PDB file of C-alpha atoms in Angstrom:
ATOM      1  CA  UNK A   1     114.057 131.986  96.858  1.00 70.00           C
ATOM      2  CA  UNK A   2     112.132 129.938  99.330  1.00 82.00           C
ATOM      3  CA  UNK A   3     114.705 128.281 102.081  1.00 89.00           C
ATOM      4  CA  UNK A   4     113.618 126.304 105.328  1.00 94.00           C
ATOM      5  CA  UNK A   5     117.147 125.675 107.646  1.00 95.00           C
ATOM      6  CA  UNK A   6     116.618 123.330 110.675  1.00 96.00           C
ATOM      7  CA  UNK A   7     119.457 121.347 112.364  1.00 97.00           C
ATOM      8  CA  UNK A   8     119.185 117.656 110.359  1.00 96.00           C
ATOM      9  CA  UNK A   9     119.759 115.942 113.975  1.00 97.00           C
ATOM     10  CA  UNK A  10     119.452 116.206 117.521  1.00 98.00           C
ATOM     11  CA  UNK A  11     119.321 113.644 120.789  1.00 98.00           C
ATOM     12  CA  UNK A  12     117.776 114.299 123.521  1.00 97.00           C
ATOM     13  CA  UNK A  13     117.440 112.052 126.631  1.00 97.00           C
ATOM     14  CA  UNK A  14     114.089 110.535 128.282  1.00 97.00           C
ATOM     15  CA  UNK A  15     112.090 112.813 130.312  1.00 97.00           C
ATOM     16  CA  UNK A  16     114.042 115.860 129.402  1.00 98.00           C
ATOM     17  CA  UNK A  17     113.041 118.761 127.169  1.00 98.00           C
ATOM     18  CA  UNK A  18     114.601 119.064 123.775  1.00 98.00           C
ATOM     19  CA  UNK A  19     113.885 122.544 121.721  1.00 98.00           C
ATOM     20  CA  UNK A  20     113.928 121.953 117.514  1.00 98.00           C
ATOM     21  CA  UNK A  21     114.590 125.423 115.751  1.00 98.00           C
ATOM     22  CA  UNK A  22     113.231 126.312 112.549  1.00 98.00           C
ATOM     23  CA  UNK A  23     114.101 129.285 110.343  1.00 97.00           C
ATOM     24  CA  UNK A  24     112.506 130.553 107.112  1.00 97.00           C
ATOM     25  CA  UNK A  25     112.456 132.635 104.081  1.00 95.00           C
ATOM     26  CA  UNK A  26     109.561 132.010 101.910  1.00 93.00           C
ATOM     27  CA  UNK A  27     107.379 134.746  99.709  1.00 90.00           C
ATOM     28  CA  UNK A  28     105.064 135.833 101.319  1.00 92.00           C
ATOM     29  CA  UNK A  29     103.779 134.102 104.948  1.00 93.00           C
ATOM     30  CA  UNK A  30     100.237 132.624 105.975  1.00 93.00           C
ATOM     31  CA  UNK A  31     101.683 131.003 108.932  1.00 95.00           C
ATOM     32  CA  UNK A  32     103.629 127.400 109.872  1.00 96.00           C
ATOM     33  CA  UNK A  33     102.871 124.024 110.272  1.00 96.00           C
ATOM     34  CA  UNK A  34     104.885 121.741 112.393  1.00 97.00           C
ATOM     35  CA  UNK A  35     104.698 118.132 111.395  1.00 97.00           C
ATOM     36  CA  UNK A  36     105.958 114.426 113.350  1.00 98.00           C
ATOM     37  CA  UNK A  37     106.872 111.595 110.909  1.00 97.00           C
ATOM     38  CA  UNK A  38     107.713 108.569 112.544  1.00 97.00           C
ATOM     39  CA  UNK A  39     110.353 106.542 109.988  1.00 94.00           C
ATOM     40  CA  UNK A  40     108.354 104.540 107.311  1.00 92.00           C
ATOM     41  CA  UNK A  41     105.380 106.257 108.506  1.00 95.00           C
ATOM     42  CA  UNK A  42     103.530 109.782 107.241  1.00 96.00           C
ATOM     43  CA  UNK A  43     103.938 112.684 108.319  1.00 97.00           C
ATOM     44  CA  UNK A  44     100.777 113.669 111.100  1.00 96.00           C
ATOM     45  CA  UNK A  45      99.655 117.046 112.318  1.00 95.00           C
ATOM     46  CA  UNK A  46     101.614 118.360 115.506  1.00 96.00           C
ATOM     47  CA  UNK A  47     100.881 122.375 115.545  1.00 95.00           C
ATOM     48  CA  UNK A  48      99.513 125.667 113.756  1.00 95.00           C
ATOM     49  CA  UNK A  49     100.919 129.206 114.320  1.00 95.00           C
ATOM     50  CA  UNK A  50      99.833 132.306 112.374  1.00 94.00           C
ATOM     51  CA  UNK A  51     100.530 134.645 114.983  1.00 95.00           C
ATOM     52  CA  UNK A  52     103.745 135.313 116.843  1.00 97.00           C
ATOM     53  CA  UNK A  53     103.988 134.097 120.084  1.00 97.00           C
ATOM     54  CA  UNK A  54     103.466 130.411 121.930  1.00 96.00           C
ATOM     55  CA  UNK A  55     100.738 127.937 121.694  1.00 94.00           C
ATOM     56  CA  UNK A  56     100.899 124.815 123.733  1.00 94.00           C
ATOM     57  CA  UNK A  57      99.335 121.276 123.530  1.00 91.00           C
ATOM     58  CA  UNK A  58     100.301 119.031 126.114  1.00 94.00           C
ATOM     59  CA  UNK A  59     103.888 118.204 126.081  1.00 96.00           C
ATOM     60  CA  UNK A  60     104.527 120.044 122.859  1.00 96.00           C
ATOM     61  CA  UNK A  61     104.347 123.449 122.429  1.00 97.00           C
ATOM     62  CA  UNK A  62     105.192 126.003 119.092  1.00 98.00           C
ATOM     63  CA  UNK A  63     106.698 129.735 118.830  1.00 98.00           C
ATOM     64  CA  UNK A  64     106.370 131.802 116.088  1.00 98.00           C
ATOM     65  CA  UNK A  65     108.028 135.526 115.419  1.00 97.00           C
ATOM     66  CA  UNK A  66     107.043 136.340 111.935  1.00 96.00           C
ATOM     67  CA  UNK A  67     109.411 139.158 111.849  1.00 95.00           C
ATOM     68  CA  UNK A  68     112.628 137.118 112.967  1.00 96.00           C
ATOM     69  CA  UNK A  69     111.401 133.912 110.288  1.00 96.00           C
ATOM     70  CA  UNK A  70     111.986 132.174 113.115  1.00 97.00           C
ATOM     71  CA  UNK A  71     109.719 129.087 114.998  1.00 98.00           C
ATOM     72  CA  UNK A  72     110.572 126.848 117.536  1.00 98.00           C
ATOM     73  CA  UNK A  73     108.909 123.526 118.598  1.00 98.00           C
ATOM     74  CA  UNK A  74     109.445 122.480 122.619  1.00 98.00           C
ATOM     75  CA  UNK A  75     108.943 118.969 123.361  1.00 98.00           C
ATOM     76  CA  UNK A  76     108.442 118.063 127.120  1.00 97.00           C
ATOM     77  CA  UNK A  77     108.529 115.119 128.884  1.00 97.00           C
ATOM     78  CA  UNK A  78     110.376 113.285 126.233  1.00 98.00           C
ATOM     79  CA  UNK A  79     109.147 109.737 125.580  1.00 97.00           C
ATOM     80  CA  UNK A  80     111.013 106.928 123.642  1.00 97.00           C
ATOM     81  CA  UNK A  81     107.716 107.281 121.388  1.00 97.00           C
ATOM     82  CA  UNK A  82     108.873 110.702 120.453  1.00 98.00           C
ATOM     83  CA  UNK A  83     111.889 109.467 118.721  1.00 98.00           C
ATOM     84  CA  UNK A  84     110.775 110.981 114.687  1.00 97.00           C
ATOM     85  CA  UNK A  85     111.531 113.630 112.150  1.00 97.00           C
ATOM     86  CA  UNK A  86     110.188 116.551 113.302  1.00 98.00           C
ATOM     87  CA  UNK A  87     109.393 118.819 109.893  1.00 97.00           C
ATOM     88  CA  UNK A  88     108.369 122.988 109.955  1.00 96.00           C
ATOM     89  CA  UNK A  89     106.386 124.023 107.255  1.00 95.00           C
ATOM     90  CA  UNK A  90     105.482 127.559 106.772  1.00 95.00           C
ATOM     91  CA  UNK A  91     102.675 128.487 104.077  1.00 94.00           C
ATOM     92  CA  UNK A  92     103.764 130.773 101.387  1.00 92.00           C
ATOM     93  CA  UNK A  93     101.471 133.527  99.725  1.00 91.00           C
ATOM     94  CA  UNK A  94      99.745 131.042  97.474  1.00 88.00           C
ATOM     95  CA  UNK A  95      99.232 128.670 100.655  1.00 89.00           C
ATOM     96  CA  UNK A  96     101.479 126.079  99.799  1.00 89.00           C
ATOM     97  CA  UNK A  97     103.552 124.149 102.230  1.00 92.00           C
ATOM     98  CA  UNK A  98     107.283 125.081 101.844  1.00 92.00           C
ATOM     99  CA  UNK A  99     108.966 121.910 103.790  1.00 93.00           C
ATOM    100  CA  UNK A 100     112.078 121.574 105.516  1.00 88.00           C
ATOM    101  CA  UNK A 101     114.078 118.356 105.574  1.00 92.00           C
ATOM    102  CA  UNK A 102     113.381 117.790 109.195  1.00 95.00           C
ATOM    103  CA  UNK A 103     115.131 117.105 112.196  1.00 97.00           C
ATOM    104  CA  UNK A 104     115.959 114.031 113.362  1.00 97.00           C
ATOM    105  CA  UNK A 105     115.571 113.511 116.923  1.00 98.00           C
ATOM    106  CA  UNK A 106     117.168 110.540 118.757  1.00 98.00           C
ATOM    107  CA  UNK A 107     116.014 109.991 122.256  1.00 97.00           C
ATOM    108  CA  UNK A 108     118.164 108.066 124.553  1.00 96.00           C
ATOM    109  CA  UNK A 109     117.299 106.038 127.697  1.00 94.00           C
TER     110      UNK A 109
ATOM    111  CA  UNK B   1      87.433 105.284 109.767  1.00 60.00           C
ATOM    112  CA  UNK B   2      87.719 108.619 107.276  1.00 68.00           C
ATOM    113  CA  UNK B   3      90.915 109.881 105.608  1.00 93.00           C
ATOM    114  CA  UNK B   4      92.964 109.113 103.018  1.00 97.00           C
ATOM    115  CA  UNK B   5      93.717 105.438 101.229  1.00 96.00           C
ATOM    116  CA  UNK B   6      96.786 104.960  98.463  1.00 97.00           C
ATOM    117  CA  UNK B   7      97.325 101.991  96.466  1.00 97.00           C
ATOM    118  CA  UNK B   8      99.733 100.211  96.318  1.00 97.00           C
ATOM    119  CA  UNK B   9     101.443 100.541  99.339  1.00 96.00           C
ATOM    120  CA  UNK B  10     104.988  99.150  97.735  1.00 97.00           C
ATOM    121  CA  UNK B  11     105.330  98.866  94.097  1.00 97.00           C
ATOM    122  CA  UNK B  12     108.580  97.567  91.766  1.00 97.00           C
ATOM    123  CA  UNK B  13     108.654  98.795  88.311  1.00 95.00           C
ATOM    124  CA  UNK B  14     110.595  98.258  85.240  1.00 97.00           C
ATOM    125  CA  UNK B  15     111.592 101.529  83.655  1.00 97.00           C
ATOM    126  CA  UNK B  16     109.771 102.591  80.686  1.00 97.00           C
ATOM    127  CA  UNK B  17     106.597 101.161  82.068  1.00 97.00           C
ATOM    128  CA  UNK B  18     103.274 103.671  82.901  1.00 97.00           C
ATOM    129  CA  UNK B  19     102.526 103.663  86.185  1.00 97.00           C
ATOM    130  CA  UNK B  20      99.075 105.093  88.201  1.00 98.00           C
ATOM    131  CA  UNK B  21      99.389 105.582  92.043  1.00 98.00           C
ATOM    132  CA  UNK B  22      96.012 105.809  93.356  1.00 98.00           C
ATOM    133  CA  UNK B  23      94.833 108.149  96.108  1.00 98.00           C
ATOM    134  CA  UNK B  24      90.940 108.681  97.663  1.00 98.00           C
ATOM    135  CA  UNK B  25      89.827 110.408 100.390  1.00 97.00           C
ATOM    136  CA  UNK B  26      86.780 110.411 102.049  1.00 95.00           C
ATOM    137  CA  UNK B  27      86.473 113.636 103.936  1.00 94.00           C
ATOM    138  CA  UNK B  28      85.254 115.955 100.999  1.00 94.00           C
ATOM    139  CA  UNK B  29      88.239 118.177 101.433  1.00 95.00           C
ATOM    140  CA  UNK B  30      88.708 120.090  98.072  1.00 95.00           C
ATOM    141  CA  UNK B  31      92.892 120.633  98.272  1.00 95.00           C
ATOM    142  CA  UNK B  32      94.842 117.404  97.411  1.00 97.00           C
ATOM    143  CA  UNK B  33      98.190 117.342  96.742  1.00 97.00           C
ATOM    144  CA  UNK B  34     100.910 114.269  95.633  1.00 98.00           C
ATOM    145  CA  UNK B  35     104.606 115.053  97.079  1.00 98.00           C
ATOM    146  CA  UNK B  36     107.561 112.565  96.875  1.00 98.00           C
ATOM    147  CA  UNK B  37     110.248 112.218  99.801  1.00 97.00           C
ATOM    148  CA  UNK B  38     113.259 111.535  99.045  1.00 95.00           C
ATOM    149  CA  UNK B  39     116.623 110.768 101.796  1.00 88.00           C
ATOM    150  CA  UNK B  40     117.863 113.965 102.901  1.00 82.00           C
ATOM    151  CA  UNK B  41     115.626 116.361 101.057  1.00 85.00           C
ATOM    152  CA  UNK B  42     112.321 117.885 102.337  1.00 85.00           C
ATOM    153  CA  UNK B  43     108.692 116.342 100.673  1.00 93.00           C
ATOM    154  CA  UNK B  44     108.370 117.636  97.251  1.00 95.00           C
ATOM    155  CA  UNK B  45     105.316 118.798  95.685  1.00 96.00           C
ATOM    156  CA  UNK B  46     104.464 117.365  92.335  1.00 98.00           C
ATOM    157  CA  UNK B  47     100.706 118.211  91.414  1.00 98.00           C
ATOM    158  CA  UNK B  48      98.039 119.557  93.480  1.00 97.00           C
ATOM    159  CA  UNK B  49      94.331 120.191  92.995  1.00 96.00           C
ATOM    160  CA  UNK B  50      92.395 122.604  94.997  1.00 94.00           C
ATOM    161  CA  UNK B  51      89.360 121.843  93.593  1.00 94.00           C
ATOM    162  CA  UNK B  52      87.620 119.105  91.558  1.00 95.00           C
ATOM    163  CA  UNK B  53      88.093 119.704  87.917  1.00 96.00           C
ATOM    164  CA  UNK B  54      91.456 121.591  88.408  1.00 96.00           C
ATOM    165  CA  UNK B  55      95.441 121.158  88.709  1.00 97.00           C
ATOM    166  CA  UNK B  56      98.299 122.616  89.150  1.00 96.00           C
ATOM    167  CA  UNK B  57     102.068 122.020  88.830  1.00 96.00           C
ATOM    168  CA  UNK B  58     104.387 121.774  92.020  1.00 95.00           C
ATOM    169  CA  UNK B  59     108.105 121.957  92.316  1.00 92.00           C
ATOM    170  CA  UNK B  60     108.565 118.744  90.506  1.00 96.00           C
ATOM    171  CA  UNK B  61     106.384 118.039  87.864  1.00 97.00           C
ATOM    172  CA  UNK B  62     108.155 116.539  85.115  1.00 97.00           C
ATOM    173  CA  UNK B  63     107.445 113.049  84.038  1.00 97.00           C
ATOM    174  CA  UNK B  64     104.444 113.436  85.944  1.00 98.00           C
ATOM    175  CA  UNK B  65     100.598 113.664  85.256  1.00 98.00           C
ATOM    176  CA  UNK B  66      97.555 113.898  87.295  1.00 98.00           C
ATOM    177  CA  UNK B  67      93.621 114.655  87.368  1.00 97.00           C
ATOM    178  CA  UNK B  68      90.443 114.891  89.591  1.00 97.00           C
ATOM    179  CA  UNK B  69      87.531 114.572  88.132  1.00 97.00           C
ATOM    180  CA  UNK B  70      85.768 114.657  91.460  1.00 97.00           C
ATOM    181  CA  UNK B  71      86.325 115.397  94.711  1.00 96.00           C
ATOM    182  CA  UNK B  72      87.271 111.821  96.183  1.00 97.00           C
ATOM    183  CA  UNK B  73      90.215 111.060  93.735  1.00 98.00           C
ATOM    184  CA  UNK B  74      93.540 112.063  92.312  1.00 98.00           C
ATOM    185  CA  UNK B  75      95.710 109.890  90.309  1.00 98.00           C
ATOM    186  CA  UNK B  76      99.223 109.974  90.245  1.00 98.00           C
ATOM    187  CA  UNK B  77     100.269 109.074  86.548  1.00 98.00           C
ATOM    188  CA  UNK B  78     103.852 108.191  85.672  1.00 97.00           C
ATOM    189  CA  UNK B  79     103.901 107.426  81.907  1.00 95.00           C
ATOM    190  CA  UNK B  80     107.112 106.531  81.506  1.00 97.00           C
ATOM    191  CA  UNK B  81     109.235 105.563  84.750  1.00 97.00           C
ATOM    192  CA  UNK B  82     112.949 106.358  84.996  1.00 97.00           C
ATOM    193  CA  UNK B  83     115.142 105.198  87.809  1.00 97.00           C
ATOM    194  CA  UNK B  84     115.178 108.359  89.181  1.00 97.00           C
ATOM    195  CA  UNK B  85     111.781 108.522  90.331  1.00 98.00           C
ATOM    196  CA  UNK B  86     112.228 105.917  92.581  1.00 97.00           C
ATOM    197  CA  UNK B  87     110.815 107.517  95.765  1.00 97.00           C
ATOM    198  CA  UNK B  88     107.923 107.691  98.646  1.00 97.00           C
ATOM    199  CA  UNK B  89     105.106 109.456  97.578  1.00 98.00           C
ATOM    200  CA  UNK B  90     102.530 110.614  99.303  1.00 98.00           C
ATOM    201  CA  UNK B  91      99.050 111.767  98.664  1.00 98.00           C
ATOM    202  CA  UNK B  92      97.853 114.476 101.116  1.00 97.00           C
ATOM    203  CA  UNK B  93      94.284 116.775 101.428  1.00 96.00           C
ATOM    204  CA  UNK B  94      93.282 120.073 102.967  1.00 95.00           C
ATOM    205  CA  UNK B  95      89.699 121.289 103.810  1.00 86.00           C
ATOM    206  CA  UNK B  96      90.839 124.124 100.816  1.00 83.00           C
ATOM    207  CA  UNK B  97      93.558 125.466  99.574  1.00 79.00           C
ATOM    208  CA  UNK B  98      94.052 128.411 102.409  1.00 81.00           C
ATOM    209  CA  UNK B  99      92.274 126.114 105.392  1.00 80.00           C
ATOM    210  CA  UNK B 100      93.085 123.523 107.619  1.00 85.00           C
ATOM    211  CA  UNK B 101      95.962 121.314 108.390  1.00 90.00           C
ATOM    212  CA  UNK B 102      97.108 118.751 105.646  1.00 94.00           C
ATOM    213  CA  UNK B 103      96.226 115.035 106.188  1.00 96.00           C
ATOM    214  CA  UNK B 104      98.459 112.302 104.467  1.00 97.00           C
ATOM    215  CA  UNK B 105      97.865 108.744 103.078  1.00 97.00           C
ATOM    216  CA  UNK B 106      99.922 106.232 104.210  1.00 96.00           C
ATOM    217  CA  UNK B 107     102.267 106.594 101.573  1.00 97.00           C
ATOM    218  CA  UNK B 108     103.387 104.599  98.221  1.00 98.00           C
ATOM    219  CA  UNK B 109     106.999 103.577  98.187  1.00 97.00           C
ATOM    220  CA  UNK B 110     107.936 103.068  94.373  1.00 97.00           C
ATOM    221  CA  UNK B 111     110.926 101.348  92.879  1.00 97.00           C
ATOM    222  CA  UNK B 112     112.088 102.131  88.896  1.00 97.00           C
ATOM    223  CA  UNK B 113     114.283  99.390  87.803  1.00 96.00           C
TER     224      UNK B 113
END
């Protein structure tokens, strides 16, 4: 079966770096999507991997090991504004989204 | 500004009653897809499309319908509601089926009474 495991919570305090953890089983793998969702709001477009290693963006930044089903999103700098679910999404071999129930992350002052 | 509109944006139904979510986009992508999100789990996919003139089934289909006659639109067609499809649903697109990231609509929060 297809399973997505990533921790359902996490706080983190302003200005620090938090790291969300993401791993996978899916059939088949075209890569992984990393999606924000701010609460009562849809889910936008954070980050793209299809091949292992780290691609940053600004203050976030994604890892992927395809052999380990593992990814990793680092968030830098936090801001209150990052307070969201943060949801991985790897695409399986017919290119659908398989989605994880997200991570909450709570940042503190 | 382009993307993707859904009507309505909050709807409360009586079960037993049809119901049509609406979804457009305006970016010519050919993939479109209708999940639900419920507390707790991850979004669902119902229905998807990945080009005009064809569907598919998702994870979740039951008690659900949809079509695309052309590019721009995909209904969401509940026929019957039950109380346990009380959810968010949103309409999302992709360029195609294997390209690009996927771009939401705002979302349709439904209540089945």
């Amino acid at each position: 079966g297809q399973n997505i495991d990533q921790p359902t919570e996490m706080t983190a305090t302003e200005g620090a770096i938090v790291q969300i953890n993401c791993t996978y089983q899916t059939s088949g793998f075209n890569g992984l999507f990393w999606y924000q969702q701010h609460a009562g709001e849809a889910p936008t477009f954070l980050s793209y991997n299809v091949l292992d290693g780290l691609e940053e963006k600004g203050r976030f930044s994604s890892f992927l090991s395809r052999s380990k089903g593992y990814s990793y999103l680092l968030l830098k700098e936090l801001q209150m504004k990052d307070s969201a679910s943060y949801l991985c999404a790897p695409l399986d071999s017919n290119y659908q989204l398989i989605w994880g129930a997200g991570t909450k992350l709570i940042i503190k002052p | 500004i382009a993307g993707i509109t859904q009507a309505p944006t909050s709807q409360i139904l009586a079960a037993g009653r049809r119901m049509t979510l609406r979804c457009t986009q305006d970016m010519r992508h050919n993939a479109m897809y209708w999940y639900r999100q419920d507390l707790g789990l991850g979004l669902r996919l119902i229905h998807y499309s990945n080009t005009a003139g064809t569907t598919g089934k998702g994870e979740v289909p039951d008690g659900y319908s949809v079509s695309r006659a052309n590019t721009d639109d995909f209904p969401l067609t509940l026929a019957s509601a039950v109380p346990s499809q009380t959810s968010v649903y949103f309409c999302a697109s992709r360029a195609g089926q294997d390209t690009g990231e996927l771009f939401f609509g705002e979302g349709s929060r439904l209540t089945v009474l």
